[in-house]
mmCIF file of C-alpha atoms and ligand atoms in Angstrom:
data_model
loop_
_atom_site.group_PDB
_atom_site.id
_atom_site.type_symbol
_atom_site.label_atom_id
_atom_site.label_comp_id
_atom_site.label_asym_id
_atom_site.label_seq_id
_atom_site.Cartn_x
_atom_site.Cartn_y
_atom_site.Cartn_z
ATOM 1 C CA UNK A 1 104.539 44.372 -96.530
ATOM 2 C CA UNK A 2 101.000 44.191 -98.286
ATOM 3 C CA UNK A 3 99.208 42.204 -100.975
ATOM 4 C CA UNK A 4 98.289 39.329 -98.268
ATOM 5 C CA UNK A 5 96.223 36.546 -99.149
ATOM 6 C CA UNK A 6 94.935 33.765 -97.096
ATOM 7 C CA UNK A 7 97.559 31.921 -96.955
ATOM 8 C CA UNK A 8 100.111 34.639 -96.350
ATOM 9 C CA UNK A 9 98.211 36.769 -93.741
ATOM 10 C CA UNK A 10 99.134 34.883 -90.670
ATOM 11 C CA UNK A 11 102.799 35.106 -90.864
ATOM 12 C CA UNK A 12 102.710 38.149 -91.500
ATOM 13 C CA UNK A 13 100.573 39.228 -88.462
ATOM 14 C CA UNK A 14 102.319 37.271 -86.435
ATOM 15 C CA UNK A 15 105.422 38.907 -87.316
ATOM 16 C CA UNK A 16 104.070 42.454 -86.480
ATOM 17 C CA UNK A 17 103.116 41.168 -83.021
ATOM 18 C CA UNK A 18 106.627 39.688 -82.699
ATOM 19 C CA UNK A 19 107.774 43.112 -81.569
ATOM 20 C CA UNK A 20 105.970 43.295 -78.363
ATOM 21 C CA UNK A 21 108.630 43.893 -75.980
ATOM 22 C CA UNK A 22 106.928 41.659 -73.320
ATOM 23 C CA UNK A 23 107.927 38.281 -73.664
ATOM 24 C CA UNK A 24 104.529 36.745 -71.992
ATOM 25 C CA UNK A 25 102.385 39.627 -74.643
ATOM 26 C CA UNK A 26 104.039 38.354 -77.271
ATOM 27 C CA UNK A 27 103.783 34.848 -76.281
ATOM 28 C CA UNK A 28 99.839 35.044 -76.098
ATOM 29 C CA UNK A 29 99.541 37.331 -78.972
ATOM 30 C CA UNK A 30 101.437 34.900 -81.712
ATOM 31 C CA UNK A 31 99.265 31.820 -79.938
ATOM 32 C CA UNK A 32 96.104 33.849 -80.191
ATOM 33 C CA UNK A 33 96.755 35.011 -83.823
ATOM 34 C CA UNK A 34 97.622 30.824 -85.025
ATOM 35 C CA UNK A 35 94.824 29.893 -83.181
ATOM 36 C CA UNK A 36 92.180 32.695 -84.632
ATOM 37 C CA UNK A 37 93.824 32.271 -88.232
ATOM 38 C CA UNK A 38 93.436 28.634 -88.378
ATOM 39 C CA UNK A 39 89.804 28.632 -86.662
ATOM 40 C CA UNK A 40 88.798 30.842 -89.627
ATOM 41 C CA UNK A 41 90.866 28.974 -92.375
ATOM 42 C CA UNK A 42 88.719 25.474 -90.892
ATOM 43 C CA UNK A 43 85.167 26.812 -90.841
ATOM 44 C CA UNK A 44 85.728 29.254 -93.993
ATOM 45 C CA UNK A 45 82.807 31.732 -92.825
ATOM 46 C CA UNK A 46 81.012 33.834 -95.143
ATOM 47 C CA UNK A 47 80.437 37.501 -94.551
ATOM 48 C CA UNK A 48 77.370 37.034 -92.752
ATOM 49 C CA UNK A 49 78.589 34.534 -90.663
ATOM 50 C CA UNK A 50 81.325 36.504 -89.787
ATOM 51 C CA UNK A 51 79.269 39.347 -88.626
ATOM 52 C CA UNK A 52 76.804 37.255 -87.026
ATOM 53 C CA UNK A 53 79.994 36.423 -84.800
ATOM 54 C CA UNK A 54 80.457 39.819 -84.273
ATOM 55 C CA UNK A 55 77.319 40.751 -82.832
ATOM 56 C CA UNK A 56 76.701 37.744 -80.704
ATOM 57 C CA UNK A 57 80.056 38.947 -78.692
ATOM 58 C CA UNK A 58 79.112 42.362 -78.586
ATOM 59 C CA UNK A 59 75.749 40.988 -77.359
ATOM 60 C CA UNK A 60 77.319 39.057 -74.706
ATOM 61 C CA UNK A 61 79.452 42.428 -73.704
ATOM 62 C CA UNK A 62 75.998 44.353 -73.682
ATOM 63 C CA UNK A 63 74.722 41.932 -71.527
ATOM 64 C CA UNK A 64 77.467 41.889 -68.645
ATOM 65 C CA UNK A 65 76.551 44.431 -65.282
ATOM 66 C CA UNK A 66 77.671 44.192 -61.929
ATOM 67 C CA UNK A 67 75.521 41.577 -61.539
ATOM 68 C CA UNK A 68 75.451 39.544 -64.992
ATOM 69 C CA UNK A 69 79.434 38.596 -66.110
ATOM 70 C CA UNK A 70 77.850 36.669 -69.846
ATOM 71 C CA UNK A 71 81.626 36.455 -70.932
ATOM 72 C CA UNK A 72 82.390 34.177 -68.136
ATOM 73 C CA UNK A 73 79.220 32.011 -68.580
ATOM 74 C CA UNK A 74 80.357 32.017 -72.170
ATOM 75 C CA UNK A 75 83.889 30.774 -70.631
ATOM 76 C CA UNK A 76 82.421 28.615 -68.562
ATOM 77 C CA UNK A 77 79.537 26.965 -71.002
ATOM 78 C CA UNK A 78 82.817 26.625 -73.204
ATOM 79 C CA UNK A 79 84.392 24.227 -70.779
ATOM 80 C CA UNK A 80 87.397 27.248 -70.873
ATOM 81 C CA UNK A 81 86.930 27.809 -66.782
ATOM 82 C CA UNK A 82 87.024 24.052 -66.126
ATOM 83 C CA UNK A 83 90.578 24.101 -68.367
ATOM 84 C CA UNK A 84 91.925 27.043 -66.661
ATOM 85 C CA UNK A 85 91.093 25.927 -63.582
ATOM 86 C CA UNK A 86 92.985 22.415 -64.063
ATOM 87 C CA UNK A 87 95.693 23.770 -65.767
ATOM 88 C CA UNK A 88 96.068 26.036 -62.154
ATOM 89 C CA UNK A 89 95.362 23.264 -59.611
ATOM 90 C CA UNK A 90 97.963 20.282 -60.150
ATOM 91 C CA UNK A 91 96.928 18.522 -57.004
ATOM 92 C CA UNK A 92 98.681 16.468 -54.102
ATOM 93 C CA UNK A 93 97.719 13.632 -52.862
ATOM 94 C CA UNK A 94 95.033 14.412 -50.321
ATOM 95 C CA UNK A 95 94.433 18.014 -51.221
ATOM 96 C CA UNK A 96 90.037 18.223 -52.742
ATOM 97 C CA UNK A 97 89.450 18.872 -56.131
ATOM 98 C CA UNK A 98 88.707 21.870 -57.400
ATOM 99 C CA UNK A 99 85.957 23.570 -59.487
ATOM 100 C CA UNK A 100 84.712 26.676 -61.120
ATOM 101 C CA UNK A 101 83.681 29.263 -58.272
ATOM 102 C CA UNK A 102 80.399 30.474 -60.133
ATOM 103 C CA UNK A 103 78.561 33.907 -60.350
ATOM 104 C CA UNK A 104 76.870 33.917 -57.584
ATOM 105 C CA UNK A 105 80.202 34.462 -54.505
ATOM 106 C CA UNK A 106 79.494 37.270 -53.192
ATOM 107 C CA UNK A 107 82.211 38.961 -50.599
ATOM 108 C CA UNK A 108 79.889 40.237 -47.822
ATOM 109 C CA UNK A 109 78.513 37.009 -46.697
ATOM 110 C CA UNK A 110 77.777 36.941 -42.503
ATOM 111 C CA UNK A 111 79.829 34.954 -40.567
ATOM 112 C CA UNK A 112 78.136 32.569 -38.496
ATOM 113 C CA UNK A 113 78.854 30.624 -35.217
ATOM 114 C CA UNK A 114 79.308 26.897 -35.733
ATOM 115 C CA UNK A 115 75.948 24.992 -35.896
ATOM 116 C CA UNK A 116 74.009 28.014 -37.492
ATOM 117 C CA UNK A 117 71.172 27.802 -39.659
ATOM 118 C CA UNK A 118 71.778 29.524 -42.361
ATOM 119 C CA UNK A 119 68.541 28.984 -44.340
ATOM 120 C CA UNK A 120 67.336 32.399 -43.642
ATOM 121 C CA UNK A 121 63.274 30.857 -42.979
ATOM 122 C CA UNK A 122 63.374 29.603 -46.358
ATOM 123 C CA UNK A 123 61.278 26.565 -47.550
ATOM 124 C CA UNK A 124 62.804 23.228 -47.757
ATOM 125 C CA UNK A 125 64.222 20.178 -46.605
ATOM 126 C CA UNK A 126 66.209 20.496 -43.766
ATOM 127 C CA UNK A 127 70.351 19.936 -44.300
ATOM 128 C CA UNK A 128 72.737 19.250 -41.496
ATOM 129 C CA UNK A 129 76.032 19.992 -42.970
ATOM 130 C CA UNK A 130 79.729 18.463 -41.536
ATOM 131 C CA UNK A 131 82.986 18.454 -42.399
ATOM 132 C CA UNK A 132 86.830 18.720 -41.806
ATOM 133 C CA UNK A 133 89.607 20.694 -43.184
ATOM 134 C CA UNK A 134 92.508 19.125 -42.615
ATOM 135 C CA UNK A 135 96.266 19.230 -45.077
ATOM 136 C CA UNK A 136 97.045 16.670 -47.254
ATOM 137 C CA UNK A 137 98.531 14.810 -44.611
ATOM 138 C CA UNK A 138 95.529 15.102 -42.693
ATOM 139 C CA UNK A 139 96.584 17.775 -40.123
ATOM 140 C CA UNK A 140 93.460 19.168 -38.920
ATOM 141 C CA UNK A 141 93.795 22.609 -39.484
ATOM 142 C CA UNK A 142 92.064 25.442 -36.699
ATOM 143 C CA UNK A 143 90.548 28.272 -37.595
ATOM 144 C CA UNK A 144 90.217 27.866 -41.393
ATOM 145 C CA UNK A 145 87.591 30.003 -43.041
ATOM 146 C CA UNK A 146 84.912 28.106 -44.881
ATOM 147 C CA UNK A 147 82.823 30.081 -46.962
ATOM 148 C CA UNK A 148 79.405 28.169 -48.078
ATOM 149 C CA UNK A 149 76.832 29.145 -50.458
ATOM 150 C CA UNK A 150 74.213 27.589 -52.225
ATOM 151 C CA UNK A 151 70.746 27.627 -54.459
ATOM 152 C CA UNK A 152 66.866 27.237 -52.789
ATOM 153 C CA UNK A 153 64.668 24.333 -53.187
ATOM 154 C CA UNK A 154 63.402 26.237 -56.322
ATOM 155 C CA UNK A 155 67.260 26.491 -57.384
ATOM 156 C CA UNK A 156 67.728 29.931 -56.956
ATOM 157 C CA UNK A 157 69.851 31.878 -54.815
ATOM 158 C CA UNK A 158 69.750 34.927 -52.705
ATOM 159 C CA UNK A 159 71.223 37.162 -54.681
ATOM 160 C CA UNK A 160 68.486 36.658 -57.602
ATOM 161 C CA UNK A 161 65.433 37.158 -55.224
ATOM 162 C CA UNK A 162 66.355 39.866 -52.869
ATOM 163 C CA UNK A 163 63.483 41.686 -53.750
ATOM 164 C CA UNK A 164 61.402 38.749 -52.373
ATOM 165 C CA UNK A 165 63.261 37.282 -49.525
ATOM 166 C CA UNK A 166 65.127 40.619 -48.109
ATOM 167 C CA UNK A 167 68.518 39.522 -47.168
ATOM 168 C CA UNK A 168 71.187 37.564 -48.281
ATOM 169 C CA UNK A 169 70.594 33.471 -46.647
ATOM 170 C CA UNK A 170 72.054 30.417 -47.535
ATOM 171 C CA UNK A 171 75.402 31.987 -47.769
ATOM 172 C CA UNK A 172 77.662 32.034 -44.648
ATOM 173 C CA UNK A 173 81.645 32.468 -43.532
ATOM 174 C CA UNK A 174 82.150 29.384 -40.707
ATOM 175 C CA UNK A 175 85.403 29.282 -38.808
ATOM 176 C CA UNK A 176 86.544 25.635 -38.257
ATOM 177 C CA UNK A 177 87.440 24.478 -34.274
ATOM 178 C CA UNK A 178 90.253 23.641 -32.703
ATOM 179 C CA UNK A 179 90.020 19.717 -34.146
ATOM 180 C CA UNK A 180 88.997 21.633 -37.986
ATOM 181 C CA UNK A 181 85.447 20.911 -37.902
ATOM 182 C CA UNK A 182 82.738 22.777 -39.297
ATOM 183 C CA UNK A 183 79.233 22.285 -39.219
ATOM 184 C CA UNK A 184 76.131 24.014 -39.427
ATOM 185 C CA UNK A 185 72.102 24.136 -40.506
ATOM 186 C CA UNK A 186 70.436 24.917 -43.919
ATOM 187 C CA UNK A 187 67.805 23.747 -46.522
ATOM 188 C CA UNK A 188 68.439 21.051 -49.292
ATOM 189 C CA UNK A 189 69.511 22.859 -52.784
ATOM 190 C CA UNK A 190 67.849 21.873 -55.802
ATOM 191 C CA UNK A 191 69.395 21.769 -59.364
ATOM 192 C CA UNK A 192 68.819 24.486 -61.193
ATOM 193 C CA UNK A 193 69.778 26.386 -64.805
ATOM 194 C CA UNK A 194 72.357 28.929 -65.294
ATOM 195 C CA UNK A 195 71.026 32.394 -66.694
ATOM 196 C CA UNK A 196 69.904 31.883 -70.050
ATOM 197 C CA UNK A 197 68.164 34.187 -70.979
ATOM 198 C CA UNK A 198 70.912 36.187 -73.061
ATOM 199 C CA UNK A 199 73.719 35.272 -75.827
ATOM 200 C CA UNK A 200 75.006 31.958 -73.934
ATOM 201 C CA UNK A 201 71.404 30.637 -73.682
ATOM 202 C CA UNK A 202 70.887 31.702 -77.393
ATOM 203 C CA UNK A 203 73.968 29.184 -78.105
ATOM 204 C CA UNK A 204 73.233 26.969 -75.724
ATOM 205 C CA UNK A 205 69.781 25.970 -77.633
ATOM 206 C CA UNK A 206 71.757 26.314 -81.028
ATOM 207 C CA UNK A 207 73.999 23.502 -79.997
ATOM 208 C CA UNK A 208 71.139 21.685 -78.363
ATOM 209 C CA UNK A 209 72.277 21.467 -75.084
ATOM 210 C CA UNK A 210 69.874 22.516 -71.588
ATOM 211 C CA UNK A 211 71.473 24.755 -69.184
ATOM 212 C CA UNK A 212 71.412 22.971 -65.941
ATOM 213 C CA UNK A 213 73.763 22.094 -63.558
ATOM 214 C CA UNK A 214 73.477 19.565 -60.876
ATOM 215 C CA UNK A 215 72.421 20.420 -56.743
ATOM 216 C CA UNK A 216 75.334 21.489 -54.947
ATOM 217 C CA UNK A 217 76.911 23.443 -52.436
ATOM 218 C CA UNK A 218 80.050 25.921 -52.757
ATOM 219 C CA UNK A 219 82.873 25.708 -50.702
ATOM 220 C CA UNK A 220 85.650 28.113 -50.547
ATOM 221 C CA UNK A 221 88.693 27.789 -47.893
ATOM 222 C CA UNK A 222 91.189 29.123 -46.465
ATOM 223 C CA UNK A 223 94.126 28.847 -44.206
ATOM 224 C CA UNK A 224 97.252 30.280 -43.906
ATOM 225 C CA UNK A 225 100.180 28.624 -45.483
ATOM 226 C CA UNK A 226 97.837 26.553 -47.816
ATOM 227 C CA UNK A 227 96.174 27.176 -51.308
ATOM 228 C CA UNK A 228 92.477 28.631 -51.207
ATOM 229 C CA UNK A 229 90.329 25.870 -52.421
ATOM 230 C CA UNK A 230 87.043 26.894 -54.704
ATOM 231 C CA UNK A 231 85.085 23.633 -55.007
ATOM 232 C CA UNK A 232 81.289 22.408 -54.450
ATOM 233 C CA UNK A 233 80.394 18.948 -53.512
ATOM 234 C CA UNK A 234 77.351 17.307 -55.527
ATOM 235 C CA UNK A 235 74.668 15.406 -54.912
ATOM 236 C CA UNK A 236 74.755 11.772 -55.803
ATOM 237 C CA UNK A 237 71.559 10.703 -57.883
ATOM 238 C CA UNK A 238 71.439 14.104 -59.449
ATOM 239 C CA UNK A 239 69.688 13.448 -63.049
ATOM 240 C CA UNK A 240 72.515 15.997 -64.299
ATOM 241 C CA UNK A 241 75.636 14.915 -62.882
ATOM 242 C CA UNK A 242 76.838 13.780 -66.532
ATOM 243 C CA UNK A 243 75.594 16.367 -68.093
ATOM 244 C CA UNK A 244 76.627 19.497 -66.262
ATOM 245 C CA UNK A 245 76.352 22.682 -68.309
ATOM 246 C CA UNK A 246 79.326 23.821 -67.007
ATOM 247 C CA UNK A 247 81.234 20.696 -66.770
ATOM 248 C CA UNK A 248 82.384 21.003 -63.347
ATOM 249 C CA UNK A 249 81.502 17.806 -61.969
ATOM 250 C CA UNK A 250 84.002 15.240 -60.419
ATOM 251 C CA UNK A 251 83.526 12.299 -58.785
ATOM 252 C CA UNK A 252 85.481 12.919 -56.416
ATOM 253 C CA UNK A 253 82.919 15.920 -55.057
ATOM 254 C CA UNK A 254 79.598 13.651 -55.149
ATOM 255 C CA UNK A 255 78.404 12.494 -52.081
ATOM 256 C CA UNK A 256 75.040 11.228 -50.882
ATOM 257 C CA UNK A 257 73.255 13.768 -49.159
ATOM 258 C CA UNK A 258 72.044 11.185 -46.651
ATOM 259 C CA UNK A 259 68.343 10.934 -46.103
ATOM 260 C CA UNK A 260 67.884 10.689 -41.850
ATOM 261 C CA UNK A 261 65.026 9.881 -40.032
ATOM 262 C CA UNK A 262 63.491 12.304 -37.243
ATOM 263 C CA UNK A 263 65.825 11.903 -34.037
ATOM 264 C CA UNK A 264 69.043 13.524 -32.718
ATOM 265 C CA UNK A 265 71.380 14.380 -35.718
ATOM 266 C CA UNK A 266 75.376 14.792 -35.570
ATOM 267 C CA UNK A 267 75.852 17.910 -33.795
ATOM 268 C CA UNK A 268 72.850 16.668 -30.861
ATOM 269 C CA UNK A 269 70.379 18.797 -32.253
ATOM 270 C CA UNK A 270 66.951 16.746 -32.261
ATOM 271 C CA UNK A 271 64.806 16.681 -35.514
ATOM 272 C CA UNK A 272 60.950 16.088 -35.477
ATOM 273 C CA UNK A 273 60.711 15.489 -39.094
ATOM 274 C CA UNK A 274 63.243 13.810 -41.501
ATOM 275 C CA UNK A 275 66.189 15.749 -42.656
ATOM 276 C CA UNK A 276 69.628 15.317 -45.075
ATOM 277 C CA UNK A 277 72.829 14.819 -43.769
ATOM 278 C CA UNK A 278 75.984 15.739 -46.092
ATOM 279 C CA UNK A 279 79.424 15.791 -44.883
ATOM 280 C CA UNK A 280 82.694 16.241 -46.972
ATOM 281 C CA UNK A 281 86.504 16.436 -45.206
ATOM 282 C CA UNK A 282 87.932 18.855 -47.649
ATOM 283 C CA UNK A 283 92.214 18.799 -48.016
ATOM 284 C CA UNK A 284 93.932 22.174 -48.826
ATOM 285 C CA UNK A 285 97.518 22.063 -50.637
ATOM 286 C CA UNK A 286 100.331 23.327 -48.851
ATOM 287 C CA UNK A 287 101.610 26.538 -50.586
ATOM 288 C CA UNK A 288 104.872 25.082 -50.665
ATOM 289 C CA UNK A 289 103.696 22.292 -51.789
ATOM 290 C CA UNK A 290 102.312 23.347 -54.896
ATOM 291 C CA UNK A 291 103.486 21.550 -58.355
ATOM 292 C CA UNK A 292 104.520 24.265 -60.916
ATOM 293 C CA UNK A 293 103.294 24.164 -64.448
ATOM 294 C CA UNK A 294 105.267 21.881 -66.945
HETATM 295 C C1 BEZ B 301 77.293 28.087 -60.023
HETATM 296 O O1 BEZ B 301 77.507 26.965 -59.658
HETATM 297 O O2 BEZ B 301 76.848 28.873 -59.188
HETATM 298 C C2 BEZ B 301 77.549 28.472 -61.460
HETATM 299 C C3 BEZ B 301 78.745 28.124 -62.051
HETATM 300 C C4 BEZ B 301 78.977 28.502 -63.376
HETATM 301 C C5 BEZ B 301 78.004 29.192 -64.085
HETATM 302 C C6 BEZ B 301 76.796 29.519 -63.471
HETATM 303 C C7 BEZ B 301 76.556 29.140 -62.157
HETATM 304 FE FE1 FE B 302 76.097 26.994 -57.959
#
């Protein structure tokens, strides 16, 4: 086969792929070769523009480290984690909403006894965080790990000011008790803007958009028997909440993070100066429970 033009090349591509002798390869090859083909047959690039293209994605490649992953803040600036991630989490009644789990996870967070501050001395307004894991059906469930992290009251987070602040803080594993509470002690985060300083803040200002994302706080649990849920919940009133740059919000995940006066707060601690109070009673999907794709 030869002579292609451009209206000839795709089938034929698409026909060399067809002998890939996995049936999920070929699958994504033929839907990535109709997609790429009729990208480039709608925008028509020149040359330049082509190679421009190029070099932004071997930009974003040169920018990735153990520490900076620029394809998946391309992926996620994209909206393309947000699809993936509702394609994968068909939800029950009762189970929390998910959301994209972010850069800044990291595995070797401490695990703290129940009521903990976690701030780690930082600056900033007081947070009393509560909440419940429970199933679907509202079984409390013991002894589920709850894995919490979260940006300063400048809207950083640990991991991007080590140098300055010494150890990891505002990052914690909590174990729920026997009636699948959690709760514990930190400082209020603030909004802030992804990285964007490389190729995705390049197109971010090209397609005038800002790179924030609304305050919130990660959550990721687990329990045996159920799905592990990746989700933050929001602040209500944040100026971004419609505008994330990541489009992960859901309205499901806002809640006020209640101002209190000075006094004794939920878990009988007592506060001489005001504080926030947030709590959120996440639901995990049973395993068996879980609705295959169509
Ligand atoms: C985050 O919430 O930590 C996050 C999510 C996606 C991109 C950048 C940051
Ligand atoms: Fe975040």
């Amino acid at each position: 086969m030869r002579n292609f033009n451009e209206f000839t090349i795709t089938d034929a591509v698409l026909e060399r792929v067809a002998g890939a002798s996995d049936a999920r390869t070929r699958q994504v090859s033929e839907a990535l070769v109709r997609h790429l083909h009729a990208f480039v047959r709608e925008i028509q690039p020149t040359q330049a523009e082509w190679e421009y293209g190029i070099d932004f994605l071997t930009r974003t490649g040169h920018m990735c480290d153990e520490n900076r992953q620029e394809f998946i803040l391309l992926s996620d600036t994209l909206g393309v984690s947000m699809q993936v991630d509702a394609i994968n989490h068909r939800l029950p009644e009762g189970a929390t909403e998910t959301t994209v789990l972010g850069p800044f996870f990291v595995q070797r967070a401490p695990e703290h006894a129940l009521g903990a501050d976690i701030s780690g001395q930082l600056q900033g307004i007081p947070l009393l965080v509560t909440g419940s894991v429970s199933s679907p059906e509202g079984q409390p469930l013991a002894g589920a790990t709850v894995d919490v992290w979260h940006s300063d009251n400048d809207g950083y987070y640990d991991v991007q000011q080590l140098e300055k602040i010494g150890d990891l803080a505002m990052r914690a594993r909590f174990r729920t008790d026997l009636n699948g509470r959690f709760w514990f002690w930190t400082i209020k985060p603030a909004a802030y803007p992804i990285p964007h300083d490389g190729p995705v803040g390049d197109m971010l200002e090209a397609q005038g958009r800002h790179p924030w994302r609304p305050a919130h706080v990660h959550f990721m649990i687990a329990a045996p028997g159920y799905e592990q849920l990746v989700t933050h919940v929001f602040e209500a009133g944040d100026q971004y909440l419609d505008s994330d740059v990541v489009f992960g919000v859901k309205d499901s995940l806002i809640r006020d993070y209640q101002e209190m006066p000075p006094g004794v707060a939920a878990d009988g601690t007592t506060m001489d100066q005001p504080y926030r109070h947030l709590n959120y009673d996440f639901g995990l999907k049973s395993e068996a429970r879980a609705i295959r794709a169509a």
